[in-house]
Coordinates of C-alpha atoms in Angstrom, one line a residue:
M1 CA -19.5 31.4 -7.9
L2 CA -17.3 30.5 -4.8
F3 CA -13.6 30.5 -4.3
K4 CA -11.3 28.0 -2.5
N5 CA -8.7 30.7 -1.9
P6 CA -10.7 34.0 -1.8
V7 CA -7.8 35.9 -0.2
I8 CA -6.0 35.8 -3.5
L9 CA -8.7 38.0 -5.0
Y10 CA -6.9 41.0 -3.4
G11 CA -4.6 40.5 -6.4
L12 CA -7.3 42.3 -8.5
L13 CA -5.8 45.5 -7.2
F14 CA -3.1 44.9 -9.8
L15 CA -5.7 46.0 -12.3
L16 CA -4.8 49.6 -11.3
V17 CA -1.4 49.1 -13.0
P18 CA -2.6 49.0 -16.7
I19 CA -5.1 51.7 -15.9
I20 CA -2.5 54.1 -14.6
V21 CA -0.2 53.3 -17.5
H22 CA -3.0 54.0 -19.9
L23 CA -3.9 57.3 -18.2
F24 CA -0.3 58.5 -18.4
Q25 CA -0.3 57.8 -22.1
L26 CA -3.5 59.9 -22.8
R27 CA -1.6 63.2 -23.4
K28 CA -3.5 66.3 -24.7
F29 CA -2.5 67.6 -28.2
S30 CA -1.9 71.3 -28.6
K31 CA -3.1 73.1 -31.7
V32 CA -0.5 74.7 -34.0
S33 CA -1.6 77.0 -36.8
F34 CA -0.2 76.2 -40.2
T35 CA -1.0 77.4 -43.7
N36 CA -2.4 75.2 -46.4
V37 CA -3.6 72.4 -44.1
A38 CA -7.2 72.5 -44.9
F39 CA -7.0 69.2 -46.9
L40 CA -5.2 67.4 -44.0
Q41 CA -7.9 68.1 -41.3
P42 CA -10.0 65.0 -42.0
L43 CA -6.9 62.7 -41.9
I44 CA -5.7 64.2 -38.6
S45 CA -9.0 63.7 -36.9
Q46 CA -9.3 60.1 -38.1
T47 CA -5.8 59.2 -36.8
R48 CA -6.3 60.7 -33.4
K49 CA -9.6 58.9 -33.0
S50 CA -8.2 55.5 -34.0
R51 CA -5.3 55.8 -31.6
Q52 CA -7.8 56.4 -28.7
I53 CA -9.8 53.3 -29.7
K54 CA -6.6 51.2 -29.9
K55 CA -5.5 52.3 -26.4
W56 CA -8.8 51.6 -24.8
L57 CA -8.9 48.1 -26.4
T58 CA -5.4 47.4 -25.2
L59 CA -6.3 48.5 -21.7
L60 CA -9.4 46.3 -21.7
A61 CA -7.4 43.2 -22.9
R62 CA -4.6 43.7 -20.3
S63 CA -7.0 44.2 -17.5
A64 CA -9.0 41.1 -18.5
A65 CA -5.9 39.0 -18.7
V66 CA -4.7 40.1 -15.2
A67 CA -8.2 39.6 -13.8
C68 CA -8.3 36.0 -15.2
I69 CA -4.9 35.1 -13.8
V70 CA -5.8 36.3 -10.3
I71 CA -9.2 34.6 -10.4
A72 CA -7.6 31.3 -11.6
F73 CA -5.3 31.3 -8.6
A74 CA -8.2 31.8 -6.3
Q75 CA -9.7 28.5 -7.7
P76 CA -13.3 29.4 -8.4
F77 CA -16.0 26.8 -8.5
L78 CA -19.7 26.5 -8.9
P79 CA -21.7 24.2 -6.6
K80 CA -23.9 21.8 -8.6
G81 CA -26.5 21.8 -5.9
N82 CA -27.8 23.9 -3.1
A83 CA -26.5 21.6 -0.3
A84 CA -23.4 22.7 1.6
T85 CA -20.4 20.5 1.2
P86 CA -19.3 19.1 4.6
E87 CA -15.8 18.8 5.8
K88 CA -14.3 15.5 4.7
Q89 CA -11.6 13.3 6.3
T90 CA -9.9 10.7 4.1
A91 CA -7.7 7.8 5.2
I92 CA -5.8 5.9 2.5
Y93 CA -4.5 2.4 3.1
L94 CA -1.7 1.4 0.6
D95 CA -0.9 -2.3 0.9
N96 CA 2.8 -2.9 0.8
S97 CA 2.8 -6.6 1.7
H98 CA 5.1 -8.9 -0.3
S99 CA 2.3 -10.0 -2.7
M100 CA 2.3 -6.5 -4.1
E101 CA 5.7 -7.2 -5.6
L102 CA 4.0 -9.0 -8.5
N103 CA 3.7 -7.2 -11.8
G104 CA 0.5 -5.8 -13.2
K105 CA 0.2 -4.4 -16.7
N106 CA 2.2 -1.2 -15.7
G107 CA 4.9 -2.9 -13.5
G108 CA 5.0 -3.8 -9.8
L109 CA 1.7 -3.3 -8.1
Y110 CA 2.9 -1.3 -5.1
K111 CA 5.4 0.8 -7.1
Y112 CA 2.8 1.7 -9.7
A113 CA 0.2 2.5 -7.0
T114 CA 2.7 4.8 -5.3
S115 CA 3.5 6.7 -8.4
Q116 CA -0.2 7.1 -9.3
L117 CA -1.1 8.5 -5.9
L118 CA 1.8 11.0 -6.1
E119 CA 0.8 12.0 -9.6
K120 CA -3.0 12.1 -9.4
L121 CA -3.8 13.4 -5.9
P122 CA -4.6 17.1 -5.9
A123 CA -1.7 19.1 -4.5
D124 CA -3.8 20.8 -1.9
K125 CA -5.6 17.7 -0.6
I126 CA -5.0 16.8 3.0
F127 CA -5.3 13.1 3.9
T128 CA -4.0 10.4 6.2
L129 CA -2.1 7.5 4.6
F130 CA -0.9 4.3 6.2
T131 CA 0.8 1.2 5.0
N132 CA 1.4 -2.1 6.9
N133 CA 4.3 -0.5 8.8
N134 CA 4.0 3.3 8.4
V135 CA 1.5 6.0 9.2
F136 CA 1.4 9.6 7.8
I137 CA -1.3 11.7 9.5
N138 CA -2.9 14.8 8.0
T139 CA -0.4 15.2 5.2
N140 CA -0.3 16.0 1.5
K141 CA 1.6 14.4 -1.3
Q142 CA 4.5 16.9 -1.3
Q143 CA 5.3 16.0 2.3
I144 CA 5.3 12.2 1.9
T145 CA 6.8 11.9 -1.6
N146 CA 10.3 10.9 -0.4
E147 CA 9.0 8.5 2.3
L148 CA 6.7 6.7 0.0
L149 CA 9.2 6.3 -2.8
S150 CA 11.8 4.9 -0.3
N151 CA 9.3 2.7 1.6
N152 CA 9.8 -1.0 1.0
Y153 CA 7.8 -4.2 1.3
S154 CA 6.7 -5.1 4.8
N155 CA 6.7 -8.5 6.5
E156 CA 3.8 -7.4 8.6
V157 CA 0.4 -8.3 7.3
L158 CA -2.9 -6.6 8.2
T159 CA -6.2 -8.2 7.8
F160 CA -8.9 -6.1 6.3
D161 CA -10.8 -5.9 9.6
Q162 CA -7.6 -4.5 11.1
V163 CA -7.2 -2.1 8.2
Q164 CA -10.7 -0.7 8.7
L165 CA -10.4 -0.4 12.5
K166 CA -7.0 1.4 12.1
A167 CA -8.4 3.8 9.5
S168 CA -11.4 4.5 11.8
S169 CA -9.1 5.4 14.7
L170 CA -7.1 7.8 12.5
L171 CA -10.3 9.6 11.4
D172 CA -10.8 11.5 14.6
K173 CA -13.0 14.4 13.6
K174 CA -16.6 13.8 14.9
N175 CA -18.5 16.1 12.5
A176 CA -16.5 15.4 9.4
A177 CA -17.6 13.0 6.6
K178 CA -15.3 10.0 6.9
E179 CA -13.9 8.2 3.9
I180 CA -11.6 5.1 3.7
I181 CA -9.7 4.2 0.5
I182 CA -8.2 0.7 0.4
I183 CA -5.6 0.1 -2.3
S184 CA -4.6 -3.6 -2.4
D185 CA -4.5 -6.8 -4.4
F186 CA -7.0 -8.2 -1.8
Q187 CA -5.5 -11.5 -0.9
N188 CA -7.8 -13.9 1.0
Y189 CA -5.2 -16.3 2.5
A190 CA -7.3 -17.0 5.6
G191 CA -10.4 -17.9 3.7
E192 CA -12.5 -15.3 5.5
V193 CA -15.5 -13.3 4.4
F194 CA -14.6 -9.7 3.4
P195 CA -15.7 -7.4 6.2
D196 CA -18.7 -5.0 5.8
T197 CA -18.2 -1.2 5.7
L198 CA -18.0 0.5 9.1
Q199 CA -21.0 2.5 10.1
N200 CA -20.9 6.2 9.0
V201 CA -17.8 5.6 7.0
K202 CA -17.7 5.6 3.2
R203 CA -15.4 3.0 1.7
E204 CA -13.8 2.8 -1.8
L205 CA -11.7 -0.1 -3.0
V206 CA -9.0 -0.1 -5.7
K207 CA -8.2 -3.7 -6.7
L208 CA -4.8 -4.0 -8.4
R209 CA -4.5 -7.2 -10.4
P210 CA -1.2 -9.1 -11.1
Q211 CA -0.7 -10.5 -14.5
E212 CA 1.3 -13.5 -13.5
I213 CA 0.9 -15.3 -10.2
D214 CA 3.1 -18.4 -10.8
N215 CA 5.3 -18.8 -7.7
V216 CA 7.6 -21.4 -6.1
S217 CA 8.2 -21.1 -2.3
I218 CA 10.5 -22.5 0.3
D219 CA 8.0 -23.2 3.1
T220 CA 9.9 -24.6 6.0
A221 CA 13.0 -26.6 7.1
F222 CA 13.5 -28.8 10.1
V223 CA 15.9 -31.4 11.5
M224 CA 14.7 -34.9 10.5
S225 CA 17.4 -36.7 12.5
Q226 CA 20.8 -36.2 14.2
S227 CA 23.6 -38.7 14.5
G228 CA 26.8 -37.6 16.2
E229 CA 27.9 -34.4 14.5
N230 CA 25.7 -34.9 11.4
I231 CA 22.2 -33.7 11.0
N232 CA 19.6 -34.6 8.3
L233 CA 17.9 -31.4 7.3
Q234 CA 14.7 -31.6 5.4
V235 CA 13.4 -28.6 3.3
Q236 CA 9.8 -28.5 2.0
L237 CA 8.8 -26.5 -1.0
S238 CA 5.5 -25.7 -2.7
S239 CA 4.1 -24.1 -5.8
N240 CA 0.8 -22.7 -7.0
Y241 CA 1.1 -24.1 -10.5
D242 CA 2.5 -27.3 -12.2
V243 CA 6.3 -27.0 -12.4
N244 CA 7.7 -29.1 -15.2
Q245 CA 11.4 -28.7 -14.5
P246 CA 13.3 -29.5 -11.3
V247 CA 14.0 -26.6 -9.0
T248 CA 17.6 -26.0 -7.9
L249 CA 17.9 -25.7 -4.1
S250 CA 21.1 -24.4 -2.5
L251 CA 22.4 -24.3 1.1
E252 CA 25.1 -21.9 2.2
N253 CA 26.7 -21.3 5.6
N254 CA 28.3 -18.0 6.4
H255 CA 28.1 -17.1 2.7
I256 CA 29.9 -20.3 1.7
L257 CA 28.0 -22.8 -0.5
L258 CA 27.7 -26.1 1.4
A259 CA 25.4 -28.1 -0.9
K260 CA 23.1 -28.0 -3.9
T261 CA 20.4 -30.3 -5.1
S262 CA 17.5 -30.5 -7.5
V263 CA 13.9 -30.8 -6.3
L264 CA 11.1 -32.3 -8.4
I265 CA 7.8 -30.7 -7.4
E266 CA 4.9 -33.1 -7.8
D267 CA 1.3 -32.2 -7.0
K268 CA 2.6 -28.7 -6.1
K269 CA 4.7 -30.1 -3.3
G270 CA 8.4 -31.0 -3.1
K271 CA 11.0 -31.8 -0.5
A272 CA 14.8 -32.2 -0.3
N273 CA 17.2 -33.5 2.3
F274 CA 20.7 -32.2 3.2
E275 CA 23.1 -34.3 5.2
I276 CA 25.5 -31.8 6.8
A277 CA 28.1 -31.8 9.6
I278 CA 27.7 -29.5 12.5
E279 CA 31.2 -29.3 13.9
A280 CA 30.4 -25.6 14.6
P281 CA 27.1 -23.7 14.7
I282 CA 25.5 -23.1 11.3
K283 CA 24.4 -19.6 10.3
G284 CA 22.9 -20.5 6.9
R285 CA 20.6 -19.6 4.1
I286 CA 18.6 -21.9 1.9
Y287 CA 17.6 -20.4 -1.4
I288 CA 16.1 -20.9 -4.9
E289 CA 15.9 -18.8 -8.1
D290 CA 12.3 -17.9 -8.9
K291 CA 10.6 -15.1 -10.8
G292 CA 7.5 -14.9 -8.5
I293 CA 7.5 -13.3 -5.1
S294 CA 11.0 -12.8 -3.8
F295 CA 10.7 -13.0 0.0
D296 CA 9.9 -16.8 0.0
N297 CA 12.9 -17.6 -2.3
E298 CA 15.1 -17.9 0.8
L299 CA 15.0 -19.3 4.3
F300 CA 17.5 -18.4 7.0
I301 CA 18.4 -21.0 9.5
S302 CA 20.9 -21.3 12.4
T303 CA 21.9 -24.1 14.8
G304 CA 23.0 -23.3 18.3
T305 CA 25.8 -24.9 20.3
A306 CA 24.5 -28.2 21.7
Q307 CA 23.6 -27.8 25.4
K308 CA 22.5 -30.5 27.7
I309 CA 19.4 -30.2 29.8
K310 CA 20.2 -30.6 33.5
V311 CA 17.9 -33.0 35.3
L312 CA 18.1 -33.9 39.0
S313 CA 16.0 -36.7 40.6
I314 CA 15.7 -36.9 44.4
N315 CA 14.4 -40.4 45.1
G316 CA 12.6 -41.9 48.0
A317 CA 11.7 -44.9 45.8
D318 CA 13.3 -46.9 43.0
S319 CA 14.5 -44.7 40.2
D320 CA 15.5 -47.2 37.6
F321 CA 12.8 -46.0 35.2
L322 CA 14.1 -42.4 35.4
D323 CA 17.7 -43.5 35.0
R324 CA 16.9 -45.3 31.8
L325 CA 14.9 -42.3 30.4
Y326 CA 17.5 -39.6 31.0
K327 CA 20.8 -41.5 30.3
G328 CA 21.1 -40.1 26.8
D329 CA 23.4 -37.4 25.4
L330 CA 20.7 -34.8 25.5
F331 CA 20.6 -34.7 29.3
D332 CA 23.0 -34.0 32.2
Y333 CA 21.3 -36.3 34.7
I334 CA 22.0 -36.7 38.4
S335 CA 20.1 -39.2 40.6
V336 CA 20.4 -39.0 44.4
K337 CA 18.6 -40.5 47.4
E338 CA 16.6 -38.1 49.5
K339 CA 19.0 -38.4 52.4
D340 CA 22.0 -37.5 50.2
V341 CA 20.8 -34.5 48.3
N342 CA 23.1 -31.5 48.0
Y343 CA 20.9 -28.4 48.0
N344 CA 23.5 -26.3 46.2
L345 CA 22.9 -28.5 43.1
I346 CA 19.3 -27.4 42.7
K347 CA 19.8 -23.8 41.5
D348 CA 21.8 -25.1 38.5
Q349 CA 19.2 -27.5 37.3
N350 CA 16.6 -27.1 34.5
M351 CA 14.3 -29.7 36.1
V352 CA 14.1 -31.4 39.5
I353 CA 12.0 -34.6 40.1
I354 CA 10.7 -35.4 43.5
N355 CA 10.3 -39.1 43.3
E356 CA 8.2 -40.3 46.2
M357 CA 10.1 -38.5 49.0
T358 CA 8.7 -39.3 52.4
N359 CA 9.6 -35.9 53.8
I360 CA 10.4 -32.5 52.2
P361 CA 12.3 -30.3 54.7
T362 CA 11.7 -26.6 54.7
S363 CA 15.3 -25.9 53.5
L364 CA 14.6 -28.1 50.4
S365 CA 11.2 -26.6 49.7
N366 CA 12.8 -23.1 49.8
E367 CA 15.3 -24.2 47.1
L368 CA 12.6 -25.8 45.0
N369 CA 10.5 -22.7 45.1
K370 CA 13.4 -20.6 44.1
L371 CA 14.0 -23.0 41.1
T372 CA 10.4 -22.6 39.8
N373 CA 10.4 -18.8 40.4
N374 CA 13.6 -18.6 38.3
G375 CA 12.1 -20.5 35.3
G376 CA 13.1 -24.1 36.2
S377 CA 10.6 -27.0 36.3
L378 CA 9.6 -29.3 39.1
V379 CA 8.0 -32.7 38.8
I380 CA 6.2 -34.1 41.9
I381 CA 5.6 -37.9 42.2
P382 CA 4.1 -38.1 45.7
A383 CA 4.7 -40.9 48.2
Q384 CA 1.8 -42.6 49.8
I385 CA 3.1 -41.8 53.3
S386 CA 4.8 -38.3 53.3
S387 CA 5.0 -34.9 54.8
G388 CA 6.1 -31.4 53.8
Y389 CA 4.5 -31.3 50.3
E390 CA 2.3 -28.4 51.3
S391 CA 5.4 -26.1 51.1
I392 CA 5.8 -26.9 47.4
G393 CA 2.1 -26.4 46.5
L394 CA 0.6 -29.8 47.0
T395 CA -2.0 -29.6 49.7
G396 CA -4.5 -32.1 51.1
L397 CA -2.2 -35.0 50.5
E398 CA -4.3 -38.1 51.3
Y399 CA -4.7 -41.3 49.4
N400 CA -7.9 -43.3 48.5
D401 CA -7.5 -47.0 48.0
V402 CA -9.5 -47.0 44.8
S403 CA -8.5 -48.4 41.5
K404 CA -8.7 -46.1 38.5
K405 CA -7.7 -46.2 34.8
V406 CA -6.2 -43.4 32.8
T407 CA -8.4 -43.0 29.8
E408 CA -8.1 -39.4 28.5
I409 CA -5.2 -37.6 26.9
N410 CA -5.1 -33.8 26.4
F411 CA -3.8 -33.9 22.8
N412 CA -3.7 -30.1 22.7
H413 CA -1.2 -29.8 25.6
P414 CA 2.3 -28.6 24.6
L415 CA 3.7 -31.8 26.3
F416 CA 2.2 -33.9 23.4
K417 CA 3.1 -31.6 20.6
G418 CA 4.3 -33.7 17.6
V419 CA 3.9 -37.0 19.6
F420 CA 0.7 -38.3 17.9
N421 CA -0.1 -38.2 14.2
K422 CA -3.8 -38.5 15.0
R423 CA -6.0 -38.8 18.0
I424 CA -6.3 -42.4 19.1
S425 CA -8.9 -44.2 21.2
N426 CA -7.7 -47.8 21.4
F427 CA -4.6 -47.0 23.5
Q428 CA -3.0 -49.2 26.2
Y429 CA -3.9 -46.9 29.0
P430 CA -2.3 -47.4 32.5
N431 CA -4.1 -48.0 35.7
V432 CA -3.4 -47.2 39.4
M433 CA -4.4 -48.8 42.7
S434 CA -4.7 -45.6 44.8
V435 CA -5.0 -41.9 44.1
L436 CA -4.9 -38.6 46.0
K437 CA -8.3 -37.5 47.3
S438 CA -8.0 -33.8 46.2
T439 CA -5.9 -32.1 43.6
N440 CA -5.5 -28.7 42.0
A441 CA -6.1 -29.6 38.4
R442 CA -6.1 -26.3 36.5
D443 CA -4.1 -27.6 33.5
P444 CA -4.9 -31.3 33.1
I445 CA -2.6 -33.4 30.9
L446 CA -3.9 -36.9 31.6
K447 CA -7.2 -37.8 33.2
Y448 CA -8.9 -40.8 34.8
E449 CA -12.1 -42.2 33.5
D450 CA -14.1 -40.2 36.0
G451 CA -12.6 -36.9 34.7
S452 CA -10.2 -36.3 37.6
S453 CA -6.6 -35.6 36.9
F454 CA -3.8 -38.2 36.8
L455 CA -1.2 -35.6 35.7
Y456 CA -1.6 -31.8 35.6
K457 CA 0.5 -28.7 35.5
N458 CA 0.4 -25.7 37.9
N459 CA 2.7 -22.9 36.6
R460 CA 6.1 -24.5 36.4
T461 CA 5.2 -27.6 38.4
Y462 CA 4.0 -31.0 37.0
V463 CA 2.1 -33.1 39.5
F464 CA 1.2 -36.8 39.4
T465 CA -1.8 -37.6 41.6
T466 CA -0.4 -41.0 42.5
S467 CA 2.9 -42.7 43.1
L468 CA 4.5 -44.5 40.1
N469 CA 6.1 -47.5 41.8
L470 CA 5.2 -50.8 40.3
E471 CA 3.2 -51.9 43.3
N472 CA 0.7 -49.0 42.8
S473 CA 0.7 -48.4 39.0
N474 CA 1.8 -49.8 35.7
F475 CA 2.6 -46.4 34.3
Q476 CA 6.3 -47.3 34.1
N477 CA 5.4 -49.9 31.5
S478 CA 3.0 -47.7 29.6
P479 CA 3.9 -46.2 26.1
L480 CA 3.0 -42.8 27.6
I481 CA 5.9 -42.6 30.0
V482 CA 8.5 -41.9 27.4
P483 CA 6.9 -38.8 25.7
V484 CA 5.6 -37.5 29.0
M485 CA 8.9 -37.6 31.0
F486 CA 11.0 -36.8 28.0
N487 CA 9.0 -33.7 27.0
M488 CA 8.9 -32.5 30.6
A489 CA 12.6 -32.2 30.5
V490 CA 12.9 -30.8 27.0
N491 CA 10.3 -28.1 27.8
A492 CA 12.2 -27.2 30.9
L493 CA 14.7 -25.4 28.8
P494 CA 13.3 -23.8 25.6
V495 CA 15.6 -25.2 22.9
S496 CA 16.7 -22.9 20.2
Q497 CA 14.8 -23.6 16.9
L498 CA 16.2 -23.5 13.4
Y499 CA 14.3 -20.2 12.9
Y500 CA 11.6 -18.0 14.3
H501 CA 8.8 -16.0 12.6
L502 CA 8.9 -12.2 12.3
N503 CA 6.2 -10.1 13.9
S504 CA 5.4 -12.9 16.3
S505 CA 5.9 -13.4 20.0
N506 CA 8.9 -15.8 20.5
A507 CA 10.4 -16.9 23.8
I508 CA 14.0 -18.0 23.3
A509 CA 16.3 -19.4 26.0
V510 CA 20.0 -18.4 25.6
N511 CA 22.4 -20.6 27.4
T512 CA 24.4 -18.0 29.2
T513 CA 24.5 -16.0 32.5
V514 CA 24.6 -12.3 32.9
N515 CA 25.2 -9.9 35.8
Q516 CA 22.5 -7.5 37.0
D517 CA 23.6 -4.6 34.8
E518 CA 24.4 -6.6 31.7
I519 CA 22.2 -7.1 28.7
I520 CA 21.9 -9.4 25.6
S521 CA 21.5 -7.8 22.2
L522 CA 20.8 -9.1 18.7
S523 CA 22.6 -7.7 15.7
N524 CA 23.1 -8.2 12.0
D525 CA 25.1 -6.2 9.4
I526 CA 22.8 -3.2 9.5
S527 CA 21.2 -2.9 12.9
E528 CA 21.3 -3.9 16.6
I529 CA 18.2 -4.6 18.7
I530 CA 17.9 -5.1 22.5
P531 CA 14.9 -7.4 23.0
R532 CA 12.9 -7.9 26.2
Q533 CA 14.8 -10.3 28.4
Q534 CA 14.7 -12.0 31.8
A535 CA 17.8 -13.5 33.5
F536 CA 17.6 -16.8 35.4
D537 CA 20.3 -18.7 37.2
N538 CA 21.5 -20.7 34.3
Y539 CA 20.0 -19.1 31.2
V540 CA 18.5 -15.8 29.8
L541 CA 15.0 -15.8 28.3
I542 CA 14.6 -13.3 25.6
N543 CA 11.3 -12.4 24.0
T544 CA 11.0 -11.0 20.5
G545 CA 8.0 -9.4 18.9
E546 CA 7.3 -6.7 16.4
E547 CA 10.7 -5.1 16.7
F548 CA 12.1 -7.8 14.3
S549 CA 10.8 -6.9 10.9
T550 CA 13.7 -7.9 8.6
A551 CA 14.4 -11.5 7.8
G552 CA 17.9 -12.8 8.3
N553 CA 20.5 -14.2 10.6
Y554 CA 21.2 -12.3 13.8
N555 CA 24.2 -12.6 16.2
V556 CA 23.4 -13.0 19.9
N557 CA 25.8 -10.7 21.8
S558 CA 26.7 -10.7 25.5
K559 CA 29.6 -8.9 27.1
D560 CA 30.8 -7.8 23.6
Q561 CA 31.1 -11.4 22.5
K562 CA 29.0 -13.4 19.9
I563 CA 27.6 -16.3 21.9
A564 CA 25.0 -17.7 19.5
A565 CA 23.0 -17.1 16.3
L566 CA 19.2 -16.8 15.7
S567 CA 17.3 -16.7 12.4
F568 CA 14.1 -15.0 11.6
N569 CA 11.8 -15.4 8.5
A570 CA 8.6 -14.0 7.4
H571 CA 5.3 -15.9 7.6
R572 CA 4.5 -17.7 4.4
Q573 CA 0.8 -16.8 4.1
E574 CA 1.5 -14.0 1.7
N575 CA 2.6 -16.4 -1.0
R576 CA -0.7 -18.2 -1.4
L577 CA -2.0 -15.8 -3.9
V578 CA -5.6 -16.5 -3.4
Y579 CA -7.8 -13.4 -3.9
Y580 CA -11.2 -12.1 -3.1
S581 CA -13.5 -12.0 -6.2
D582 CA -15.1 -8.8 -7.3
A583 CA -18.4 -10.1 -6.0
D584 CA -16.8 -10.7 -2.6
L585 CA -15.7 -7.1 -2.4
G586 CA -19.0 -5.6 -3.3
A587 CA -19.8 -2.0 -4.4
N588 CA -17.4 1.0 -4.8
L589 CA -14.8 -1.2 -6.5
F590 CA -12.4 0.4 -9.0
A591 CA -9.8 -1.1 -11.3
S592 CA -7.3 1.8 -11.0
I593 CA -6.5 4.8 -8.9
D594 CA -7.2 7.1 -11.8
D595 CA -10.8 5.8 -12.0
L596 CA -11.3 6.3 -8.3
L597 CA -10.0 9.9 -8.2
Y598 CA -12.1 10.9 -11.3
K599 CA -15.2 9.6 -9.5
L600 CA -14.3 11.4 -6.3
S601 CA -13.9 14.6 -8.1
E602 CA -17.3 14.2 -9.7
E603 CA -18.8 13.5 -6.3
Q604 CA -17.4 16.7 -4.8
N605 CA -20.6 18.4 -6.0
I606 CA -18.6 21.3 -7.6
L607 CA -17.7 22.5 -11.1
S608 CA -14.1 23.7 -11.0
L609 CA -13.6 26.9 -13.1
W610 CA -9.9 27.7 -12.7
K611 CA -8.8 26.1 -16.0
Y612 CA -11.3 28.2 -17.9
F613 CA -9.9 31.4 -16.4
V614 CA -6.4 30.3 -17.4
M615 CA -7.6 29.8 -20.9
G616 CA -9.3 33.3 -20.7
A617 CA -6.0 34.9 -19.6
L618 CA -4.3 33.4 -22.6
F619 CA -7.1 34.5 -24.9
F620 CA -6.9 38.2 -23.8
L621 CA -3.1 38.2 -24.1
I622 CA -3.4 37.0 -27.6
C623 CA -6.1 39.7 -28.2
E624 CA -3.7 42.3 -27.0
L625 CA -1.0 41.2 -29.4
L626 CA -3.4 41.3 -32.3
I627 CA -4.7 44.8 -31.3
L628 CA -1.1 46.1 -31.1
K629 CA -0.2 44.6 -34.5
F630 CA -3.3 45.2 -36.6
V631 CA -5.3 48.1 -35.2
K632 CA -4.0 51.4 -36.6

């Protein structure tokens, strides 16, 4: 028999207490002579002997009770085999993603799993537990009770590959037996094969099953069209079951209801349109009432103050095609001849177009390089006879009088995002009469039929490898010129979106300027966050990542003033409610935490005896009471 806490066996010294008490009670009787007691002698002997037996029995019962109590606290056990039990390290992953909100037969999956762990885990067990957004290393259930009970659902989602790798990194003892316990509903929203068990790591899976998975979701919202101060906002919904009744969709701005409509969901898809005025920026929330998962019942949106994109074209050739493209309300467009350019204008622009300039002075190239270094965009349309282009990154400027046709579009380039519904082959491609001999085509956008580049991008600079005047090319008349030139300008200033995703890398341009020691912060009603940011001459680029974990509308603050609003929402993959089957998960799969812990206790290769010694202590205490009452 072995003991988990052998030091407590020193408590057996307390056995001296009943022995000492018993010895003090064994007083010697003195004889006193008395007449006519001959007939009492047998009775006296019998009484004295029975008292001694009673005292010895009482002593034995008390000593046995004390010994049983002490041994029970020492937690004795019997090994079932001869092999030594190695040290074990256990990492528990408790999934707290939004799909764990759903109810099982005992209530919410995550809440029930938490209560079961806190109730069933042995009080002395040391383990590491982590959720999607928290880690508790080498702890026990007493230490993490409050944190687990107060922990909420996380917008961050871990794949099961990530879960296993994270658990493996937390199990850092080389010679210990490693064990990973994964408690989840095991969603398979990505359609991937469930990963194999890591080498030298034992894995147990507890699959918690929701009873009802019916769910209606707000998937996305975007601006369909804009006319003056009105925008047409489209909202798309989906469901994972056939919805018979229309769904009520509401839109509020700054907690004031703006509009409400009914959406009929057919083939598990639905959409609704809101026509709203945007006299001032909107900080809104779109929401439905649904009994499924709650996080996808609302979508936060915000519209920024309209800001024009500043475009400057410096022309050594005809600029009528550029003037027509950039005359709209979206752009603040300036067109100047190369001899009339004001260099002070360049630093304030979002994009500068060099349109067949014959000569680029050093002072101009310095300003253009400053523009691209500060986040602005440069478009180069080279002239056939020119100089100074080397200073802005275009080397080896020499033309070949060879006719070529543009035949290949890089559909994956950000410049064509949302332009084509599908990849087309029978397009009216432009042709050119002469091209540059050598180009630096690291990021091709449009290619000639021989694979060389017609248009490419190098960092913040777009380069055409030929002039675009009508004598040399018909590109001005091609359908491609509008999306190409338009999107170049639009991408020069990252326009604020209706919303951004949490736990994602987002680059957001804020139309403001700050001094060297000033910062921009984002805040809502409960917190304030200072994101990574980079200040340029006419805007500030902020980058958000994992520091944003709560969906909602955030104020953008600069110099103690609210200058804009941004909205963040969780990714929608958690609401697909597609699960791995039991066959996908393989062996060591359990339906409840109780089943898992029972099996683990059986596998400990020991027979715990402490409960038997507790029962023994109670037995001997009862024996003592019976001896005192009935033994004479």
